[in-house]
Amino acid sequence: NDNKTFQDNLKHNSASYDEKYSILLSKLEGIQEEKDHPRKQVVEIGVETLFRNRFKSFIEQYELRELHFHSQMRTKELEVQYHMARYEREKKNAEAEAAKARQLQEQVRTFTKTETELRNQLNVYVDKFKQVEDTLNNSNDLFLTFRKEMEEMSKKTKRLEKENETMKRKHEATNANIISMAEEREAMRTKTAEATKKTGKLISIIEQMQQQGRKVPPGMAATLESCYSDSGRLAAAVSNAGGLGVIGGFMYTPDQLREIVAELKAHLADPSLPFGVDLALPQIGGNARKTNHDYTGGKLDELIDITIESGAKLFVSAVGVPPKHVIDRLHDAGILIMNMVGHPKHAVKALDLGVDLICAQGGEGGGHTGDVANSVLIPAVVDVARKYRPKLLGGLPALVVAAGGIYGGRSLASSLMQGAAGVWVGTRFVASVEAGCSEEHKREVVSCGFDGTERTLVLSGRPLRMKTNDYIRGWHAQPERVKALCDSGTVPIEYDLEEGNEIDPPHLMGQ
């Protein structure tokens, strides 16, 4: 492009010089014509001299321009030659790079082919390795089998040696067992005689209490038939009225629980109405009270089976937390679990194990209870329960049911205002027609004032609220003796039974 532009400029300059030269020639011809006139010769001499000088100068400039033009042309030719040489060199470099690229492509194809061959060879080696590995595994299995057989043979040999030794001592052991069995039989005879004596005293006291129309206390639970009659009717009446009736299964045998559930169902107005079962499950051993007993008689799992089969909607655990496997079984059956507590820390323990509801029973409640008042306990337990989302409540917080001294609408309203979702009523229903309690018990509940009850350890070794009487006052006058008996694992009323002392068990009720 630069060469073309330069050539165009040269052509334009040449044309311009030619035109100027033509004009100059025309002027010269005109001057020559004027020279032909004599009168102008004198003047023209000076003009001719001037013209000669100018023409000479013009010729010199023209020659210089020609030289300059040829010089520029030579320079451009050299530049063209340089660029052509550079072009040829770059072309050769490009051809060399192309040849190198072709060589590299050929090498890549060679490497790819080699890689494919190596992969195929590797796959062959892998297959062979697997075959070798399988062979080694089979050999190892054979070796292990052989070693196992050898070990078994060694064990059999040792067993035969031991049997030889055992046979020598068998006669001596048999004689020792016979002697031990004789001693155990004698001990059993002694225990049976003591138990028969104790049972006779217990039955005598129970008969006296039944004649007086009193309920049998927990400490005399050898015969409980008179305690649970008609309690199914009361639970059914609560469910029929729109509540949720719960059977109080304290110390029930499996047969008794089946009977009471059947009675409840027989009195339900609608078979689909909900009901619950309440069992006392205190902690045994460890740092628990020494007077605690297994009130299920070792039949907890069977009682849970009956509860699940009965179709109960609620299971209530009193004076303790149910074992984890019981909670899991009840939840798997879709049964809600409520734990009765008398202190916020007990609510934490129960909720950590997975119960769905907490029954916060204040110290005003009848039967086993704590020492925290209803008005203090309920808000504290509600605050604890809000932190938990039980399994069967669909993501809702754990519910709290208020208990202890609930006797009317004002008690219900107060409990709801404190955050409870409902109330648990006990003593108030003792005086009902459906309750299976004695008429004397019902009359005492109706006549008892708010200051007529107190808590005692005398009846079960655990704090329990009842209507006080002279028998209880007599024990409360000697608190150190009560504590000593309980610390040793003896319930005071059972001590009186052992000693044949006269007893007058009070009626249980709340404030």
XYZ file of C-alpha atoms in Angstrom:
511
model
C 0.000 0.000 0.000
C 2.868 2.430 0.846
C 4.593 1.659 -2.521
C 1.397 2.295 -4.455
C 0.857 5.625 -2.698
C 4.448 6.655 -3.395
C 4.143 5.765 -7.098
C 0.914 7.763 -7.352
C 2.683 10.788 -5.843
C 5.584 10.442 -8.304
C 3.186 10.319 -11.255
C 1.367 13.383 -9.976
C 4.656 15.325 -9.513
C 5.892 14.312 -13.012
C 2.671 15.514 -14.567
C 3.014 18.793 -12.667
C 6.624 19.275 -13.863
C 5.639 18.472 -17.464
C 2.911 21.049 -17.321
C 5.267 23.688 -15.911
C 7.836 22.804 -18.599
C 5.256 23.224 -21.355
C 4.279 26.621 -19.969
C 7.920 27.636 -19.874
C 8.435 26.598 -23.511
C 5.430 28.637 -24.529
C 6.909 31.670 -22.811
C 10.232 31.095 -24.547
C 8.556 30.990 -27.944
C 6.788 34.223 -27.169
C 10.027 35.842 -26.175
C 11.676 34.604 -29.358
C 8.970 36.210 -31.437
C 9.452 39.479 -29.633
C 13.171 39.301 -30.386
C 12.368 39.411 -34.078
C 11.221 43.060 -33.592
C 14.259 45.432 -33.573
C 12.757 47.992 -31.284
C 12.562 45.580 -28.490
C 16.039 44.077 -28.714
C 17.618 46.435 -26.184
C 15.045 45.651 -23.555
C 15.055 41.997 -24.314
C 18.771 41.618 -23.701
C 18.211 42.095 -19.983
C 15.169 39.914 -20.044
C 17.040 37.179 -21.835
C 19.779 37.275 -19.275
C 17.216 37.062 -16.504
C 15.415 34.287 -18.287
C 18.631 32.378 -18.864
C 19.423 32.499 -15.191
C 15.949 31.423 -14.222
C 15.926 28.613 -16.747
C 19.289 27.436 -15.511
C 17.970 27.473 -11.956
C 14.888 25.570 -13.066
C 17.006 22.970 -14.852
C 19.121 22.530 -11.741
C 16.034 22.131 -9.560
C 14.612 19.642 -12.007
C 17.818 17.646 -11.967
C 17.846 17.709 -8.195
C 14.266 16.546 -8.097
C 15.102 13.771 -10.544
C 17.971 12.693 -8.316
C 15.733 12.842 -5.277
C 13.061 10.874 -7.109
C 15.553 8.200 -8.134
C 16.873 8.108 -4.569
C 13.374 7.613 -3.157
C 12.622 5.000 -5.770
C 15.794 3.167 -4.800
C 14.874 3.405 -1.128
C 11.409 2.011 -1.775
C 12.850 -0.750 -3.893
C 15.153 -1.648 -1.028
C 12.221 -1.573 1.388
C 10.230 -3.819 -0.939
C 13.171 -6.182 -1.174
C 13.474 -6.147 2.649
C 9.782 -6.873 3.128
C 9.894 -9.567 0.460
C 12.887 -11.146 2.171
C 11.088 -10.915 5.517
C 7.950 -12.385 3.960
C 9.951 -15.276 2.553
C 11.571 -15.841 5.929
C 8.190 -15.790 7.762
C 6.758 -18.059 5.108
C 9.605 -20.510 5.669
C 9.068 -20.242 9.457
C 5.341 -20.892 9.009
C 6.070 -23.875 6.803
C 8.546 -25.130 9.420
C 5.936 -24.676 12.203
C 3.323 -26.448 10.074
C 5.740 -29.296 9.503
C 6.450 -29.366 13.241
C 2.705 -29.361 14.000
C 2.183 -32.236 11.579
C 5.011 -34.063 13.282
C 3.439 -33.422 16.710
C 0.036 -34.587 15.462
C 1.664 -37.730 14.212
C 3.306 -38.174 17.609
C -0.082 -37.611 19.347
C -1.669 -40.266 17.148
C 1.205 -42.572 17.969
C 0.870 -41.852 21.701
C -2.925 -42.364 21.564
C -2.491 -45.667 19.840
C 0.157 -46.667 22.382
C -2.125 -45.592 25.274
C -4.984 -47.683 23.895
C -2.713 -50.681 23.597
C -1.433 -50.126 27.153
C -4.987 -49.816 28.509
C -5.987 -53.038 26.815
C -2.916 -54.707 28.236
C -3.714 -53.253 31.691
C -7.264 -54.635 31.518
C -5.820 -58.025 30.695
C -3.500 -57.738 33.722
C -6.453 -56.667 35.935
C -8.454 -59.703 34.856
C -5.475 -61.934 35.556
C -4.982 -60.251 38.947
C -8.632 -60.884 39.849
C -8.208 -64.503 38.905
C -5.120 -64.712 41.106
C -6.968 -62.895 43.905
C -9.922 -65.304 43.684
C -7.506 -68.204 43.766
C -5.815 -66.761 46.872
C -9.187 -66.182 48.556
C -10.229 -69.745 47.847
C -6.925 -70.963 49.207
C -7.386 -68.767 52.284
C -10.901 -70.158 52.824
C -9.543 -73.665 52.611
C -6.805 -72.782 55.073
C -9.280 -71.153 57.490
C -11.569 -74.169 57.240
C -8.668 -76.473 57.949
C -7.525 -74.338 60.864
C -11.068 -74.210 62.257
C -11.322 -77.991 62.063
C -7.995 -78.304 63.845
C -9.152 -75.894 66.564
C -12.393 -77.838 66.985
C -10.431 -81.054 67.288
C -8.228 -79.401 69.898
C -11.287 -78.181 71.799
C -12.841 -81.629 71.679
C -9.644 -83.085 73.080
C -9.612 -80.539 75.900
C -13.332 -81.094 76.494
C -12.761 -84.811 76.860
C -9.988 -84.130 79.342
C -12.260 -81.802 81.329
C -15.120 -84.283 81.249
C -12.756 -86.842 82.698
C -11.961 -84.444 85.521
C -15.621 -83.476 85.926
C -16.705 -87.061 86.293
C -14.332 -87.393 89.212
C -15.936 -84.434 91.018
C -19.508 -85.124 90.030
C -20.228 -87.380 92.948
C -18.928 -84.806 95.430
C -20.921 -82.001 93.749
C -24.106 -84.078 93.809
C -23.744 -84.666 97.510
C -23.102 -80.949 98.100
C -26.222 -80.021 96.078
C -28.371 -82.416 98.062
C -27.161 -80.861 101.306
C -27.732 -77.317 99.921
C -31.251 -78.178 98.742
C -32.088 -79.531 102.159
C -30.886 -76.299 103.779
C -32.851 -74.161 101.268
C -35.991 -76.218 101.880
C -35.680 -75.631 105.599
C -35.181 -71.892 105.025
C -38.231 -71.795 102.729
C -40.304 -73.511 105.390
C -39.272 -70.841 107.883
C -40.072 -67.996 105.438
C -43.393 -69.593 104.512
C -44.359 -69.820 108.157
C -43.470 -66.135 108.672
C -45.369 -65.102 105.526
C -48.409 -67.145 106.589
C -48.363 -65.444 109.975
C -48.038 -62.006 108.341
C -50.772 -62.758 105.802
C -53.096 -63.877 108.568
C -52.587 -60.591 110.391
C -53.023 -58.639 107.145
C -56.228 -60.431 106.181
C -57.595 -59.879 109.678
C -56.925 -56.130 109.437
C -58.382 -55.946 105.912
C -61.534 -57.695 107.060
C -61.862 -55.217 109.934
C -61.378 -52.289 107.519
C -63.894 -53.693 105.032
C -66.428 -54.017 107.843
C -65.777 -50.349 108.658
C -66.104 -49.377 104.952
C -62.496 -48.157 104.621
C -60.132 -48.516 101.635
C -57.008 -50.666 101.978
C -53.819 -48.481 102.067
C -50.863 -49.116 99.740
C -48.892 -50.798 102.504
C -51.489 -53.610 102.708
C -51.731 -54.448 99.032
C -51.661 -58.242 99.360
C -55.430 -58.287 98.804
C -56.730 -55.401 96.649
C -59.997 -56.723 95.201
C -62.062 -54.385 97.395
C -60.021 -51.356 96.263
C -60.620 -51.387 92.523
C -64.251 -52.464 92.228
C -66.355 -49.954 90.249
C -63.334 -47.702 89.398
C -63.977 -48.528 85.722
C -67.438 -46.982 86.053
C -65.946 -43.687 87.259
C -63.434 -43.480 84.381
C -66.224 -44.290 81.909
C -68.437 -41.573 83.421
C -65.663 -38.981 82.937
C -65.217 -39.970 79.266
C -68.994 -39.992 78.713
C -69.157 -36.438 80.091
C -66.567 -35.163 77.576
C -63.395 -35.643 79.592
C -60.766 -38.365 79.416
C -61.308 -40.950 82.124
C -58.190 -42.669 83.458
C -58.034 -45.962 85.356
C -55.802 -45.711 88.429
C -53.934 -49.006 88.115
C -51.957 -48.890 91.380
C -50.626 -52.414 92.125
C -53.030 -54.053 89.676
C -52.247 -57.554 88.476
C -52.650 -58.200 84.735
C -55.971 -59.991 85.375
C -57.251 -57.100 87.495
C -56.299 -54.563 84.809
C -58.087 -56.611 82.127
C -61.163 -56.798 84.345
C -61.205 -53.069 85.078
C -60.717 -52.173 81.377
C -63.593 -54.474 80.446
C -65.766 -52.783 83.086
C -64.847 -49.329 81.729
C -65.673 -50.298 78.140
C -68.977 -51.813 79.239
C -70.038 -48.423 80.665
C -68.862 -46.216 77.763
C -71.716 -44.495 75.941
C -69.700 -44.750 72.708
C -66.957 -47.389 72.160
C -64.835 -44.762 70.369
C -64.584 -42.499 73.437
C -61.002 -42.111 74.738
C -59.697 -43.389 78.052
C -56.337 -43.892 79.753
C -54.414 -46.164 82.116
C -52.310 -44.926 85.048
C -49.528 -47.061 86.600
C -47.154 -46.249 89.460
C -43.567 -46.777 88.264
C -41.120 -45.578 90.943
C -37.373 -45.908 90.566
C -35.986 -48.976 92.319
C -32.470 -49.139 93.765
C -29.631 -46.688 93.277
C -30.272 -43.377 95.041
C -34.058 -43.926 95.103
C -36.039 -44.194 98.322
C -35.407 -47.517 100.009
C -39.153 -47.878 100.584
C -39.848 -47.861 96.835
C -41.261 -51.122 95.485
C -42.031 -52.528 92.067
C -45.791 -51.974 92.228
C -46.221 -53.956 88.988
C -44.899 -57.123 90.605
C -42.480 -57.635 87.729
C -45.397 -57.624 85.249
C -44.780 -54.198 83.659
C -44.387 -55.483 80.090
C -47.561 -57.578 80.407
C -49.470 -54.586 81.808
C -48.217 -52.492 78.865
C -49.399 -55.230 76.463
C -52.869 -55.044 78.025
C -52.854 -51.227 77.815
C -51.982 -51.332 74.097
C -54.503 -54.088 73.342
C -57.240 -52.204 75.233
C -57.149 -49.292 72.764
C -56.241 -46.723 75.435
C -55.368 -43.266 74.067
C -53.311 -42.143 77.069
C -50.797 -43.799 79.395
C -49.972 -42.060 82.684
C -46.865 -42.767 84.750
C -46.936 -41.741 88.409
C -44.143 -41.422 91.023
C -41.508 -42.125 88.374
C -40.568 -42.076 84.684
C -41.383 -45.106 82.491
C -38.432 -47.023 80.993
C -37.359 -45.975 77.491
C -38.475 -49.264 75.907
C -41.969 -48.734 77.363
C -42.101 -45.213 75.894
C -41.056 -46.529 72.478
C -43.647 -49.346 72.538
C -46.475 -46.984 73.519
C -45.477 -44.428 70.878
C -45.312 -47.140 68.215
C -48.907 -47.986 69.162
C -49.927 -44.308 68.837
C -50.561 -43.883 72.583
C -49.786 -40.518 74.206
C -47.680 -40.615 77.386
C -48.173 -38.296 80.360
C -45.819 -38.182 83.349
C -46.902 -36.867 86.743
C -44.304 -34.634 88.404
C -44.056 -32.525 91.530
C -40.955 -30.538 90.566
C -39.734 -28.837 87.313
C -36.523 -30.917 87.279
C -38.630 -34.086 87.102
C -40.398 -32.614 84.051
C -37.031 -32.148 82.321
C -36.097 -35.773 82.972
C -39.428 -37.072 81.633
C -39.419 -34.851 78.533
C -35.823 -35.794 77.738
C -36.970 -39.421 77.597
C -39.743 -38.514 75.133
C -43.078 -38.206 77.003
C -45.759 -36.060 75.332
C -47.541 -34.457 78.296
C -46.614 -33.437 81.834
C -49.113 -33.538 84.699
C -47.823 -30.924 87.138
C -49.319 -31.910 90.501
C -48.950 -29.338 93.238
C -48.502 -30.235 96.889
C -52.246 -29.675 97.420
C -53.057 -32.933 95.601
C -54.196 -36.117 97.310
C -52.153 -39.306 97.304
C -48.451 -39.194 96.391
C -47.405 -35.588 95.820
C -44.507 -33.165 96.101
C -44.090 -30.045 98.223
C -44.252 -27.317 95.526
C -47.553 -25.420 95.467
C -49.787 -25.555 92.399
C -49.471 -21.810 91.707
C -45.668 -22.034 91.630
C -45.270 -25.420 89.951
C -47.560 -25.008 86.921
C -45.922 -21.867 85.363
C -42.448 -23.315 85.961
C -43.327 -26.615 84.268
C -45.044 -24.776 81.376
C -41.801 -22.857 80.757
C -39.909 -26.157 80.632
C -42.438 -27.895 78.361
C -42.342 -25.124 75.730
C -38.786 -26.141 74.836
C -39.798 -29.654 73.712
C -41.562 -30.968 70.585
C -42.850 -34.475 71.460
C -43.103 -37.251 68.892
C -46.902 -37.558 68.706
C -47.888 -33.867 68.901
C -47.086 -32.972 65.288
C -44.436 -30.359 66.049
C -46.414 -28.641 68.842
C -44.823 -27.969 72.258
C -45.329 -30.488 75.047
C -48.632 -29.991 76.867
C -49.036 -29.421 80.601
C -51.995 -30.671 82.647
C -52.522 -29.048 86.053
C -53.306 -31.156 89.132
C -53.520 -30.730 92.880
C -56.458 -29.070 94.617
C -58.554 -28.768 91.431
C -62.159 -28.703 92.650
C -64.196 -26.242 90.531
C -64.422 -23.700 87.716
C -62.172 -21.189 89.449
C -59.431 -23.806 89.821
C -59.802 -24.686 86.134
C -59.664 -21.028 85.043
C -56.620 -20.382 87.241
C -54.783 -23.376 85.775
C -55.541 -22.314 82.193
C -54.371 -18.769 82.928
C -51.057 -20.192 84.175
C -50.495 -21.942 80.837
C -51.949 -25.403 81.456
C -53.825 -27.083 78.599
C -56.227 -28.880 80.941
C -56.697 -30.175 84.487
C -56.480 -33.521 86.305
C -59.232 -34.035 88.883
C -58.986 -36.698 91.601
C -60.379 -36.020 95.070
C -63.375 -34.104 93.688
C -64.623 -37.313 92.000
C -64.222 -39.502 95.114
C -67.636 -38.326 96.311
C -69.332 -39.187 92.988
C -71.940 -41.920 92.627
C -69.739 -43.857 90.185
C -66.680 -43.913 92.492
C -65.963 -47.315 94.048
C -64.963 -45.824 97.402
C -66.751 -46.477 100.682
C -69.556 -44.180 101.807
C -67.450 -43.168 104.802
C -64.629 -42.083 102.468
C -67.090 -40.043 100.421
C -68.538 -38.368 103.535
C -65.086 -37.454 104.827
C -64.128 -35.900 101.483
C -67.263 -33.755 101.543
C -66.858 -32.733 105.188
C -63.078 -32.167 105.214
C -61.877 -28.559 105.267
C -58.811 -27.195 103.487
C -56.794 -27.600 106.706
C -57.923 -31.147 107.451
C -55.205 -32.913 105.431
C -51.445 -33.284 105.639
C -48.609 -35.142 103.936
C -47.114 -38.261 105.501
C -44.520 -40.995 104.927
C -46.335 -43.439 107.194
C -48.451 -45.194 104.557
C -45.963 -45.829 101.695
C -42.599 -44.303 102.571
C -43.237 -41.523 100.018
C -44.919 -38.161 100.704
C -48.660 -38.816 100.467
C -51.544 -36.457 101.342
C -54.459 -37.835 103.387
C -56.976 -36.770 106.010
C -55.104 -36.840 109.281
C -56.225 -38.902 112.291
C -54.858 -40.001 115.658
C -52.961 -42.919 114.125
C -51.015 -40.562 111.804
C -50.548 -37.972 114.554
C -49.018 -40.644 116.742
C -46.376 -41.407 114.129
C -45.773 -37.715 113.347
C -44.981 -37.174 117.016
C -41.871 -39.321 116.496
C -40.388 -38.046 113.165
C -36.901 -39.448 113.835
C -38.330 -42.949 114.157
C -40.314 -42.509 110.920
C -37.145 -41.399 109.134
C -35.082 -44.264 110.521
C -37.638 -46.857 109.405
C -37.937 -45.350 105.905
C -34.154 -45.104 105.545
C -33.934 -48.800 106.341
C -36.546 -49.609 103.693
C -39.432 -50.268 106.098
C -42.751 -48.425 105.750
C -44.085 -47.475 109.241
C -47.543 -48.985 108.684
C -45.926 -52.253 107.557
C -43.842 -52.152 110.733
C -47.069 -52.002 112.745
C -48.408 -54.959 110.772
C -45.262 -56.958 111.540
C -45.499 -56.123 115.224
C -49.254 -56.712 115.422
C -49.881 -53.120 116.544
C -53.320 -51.567 116.154
C -53.645 -49.390 113.049
C -56.246 -46.940 111.785
C -55.364 -46.105 108.142
C -56.618 -42.655 107.067
C -58.500 -41.829 103.867
C -56.490 -40.319 100.988
C -57.614 -36.907 99.677
C -56.312 -33.534 98.530
C -56.899 -30.114 100.044
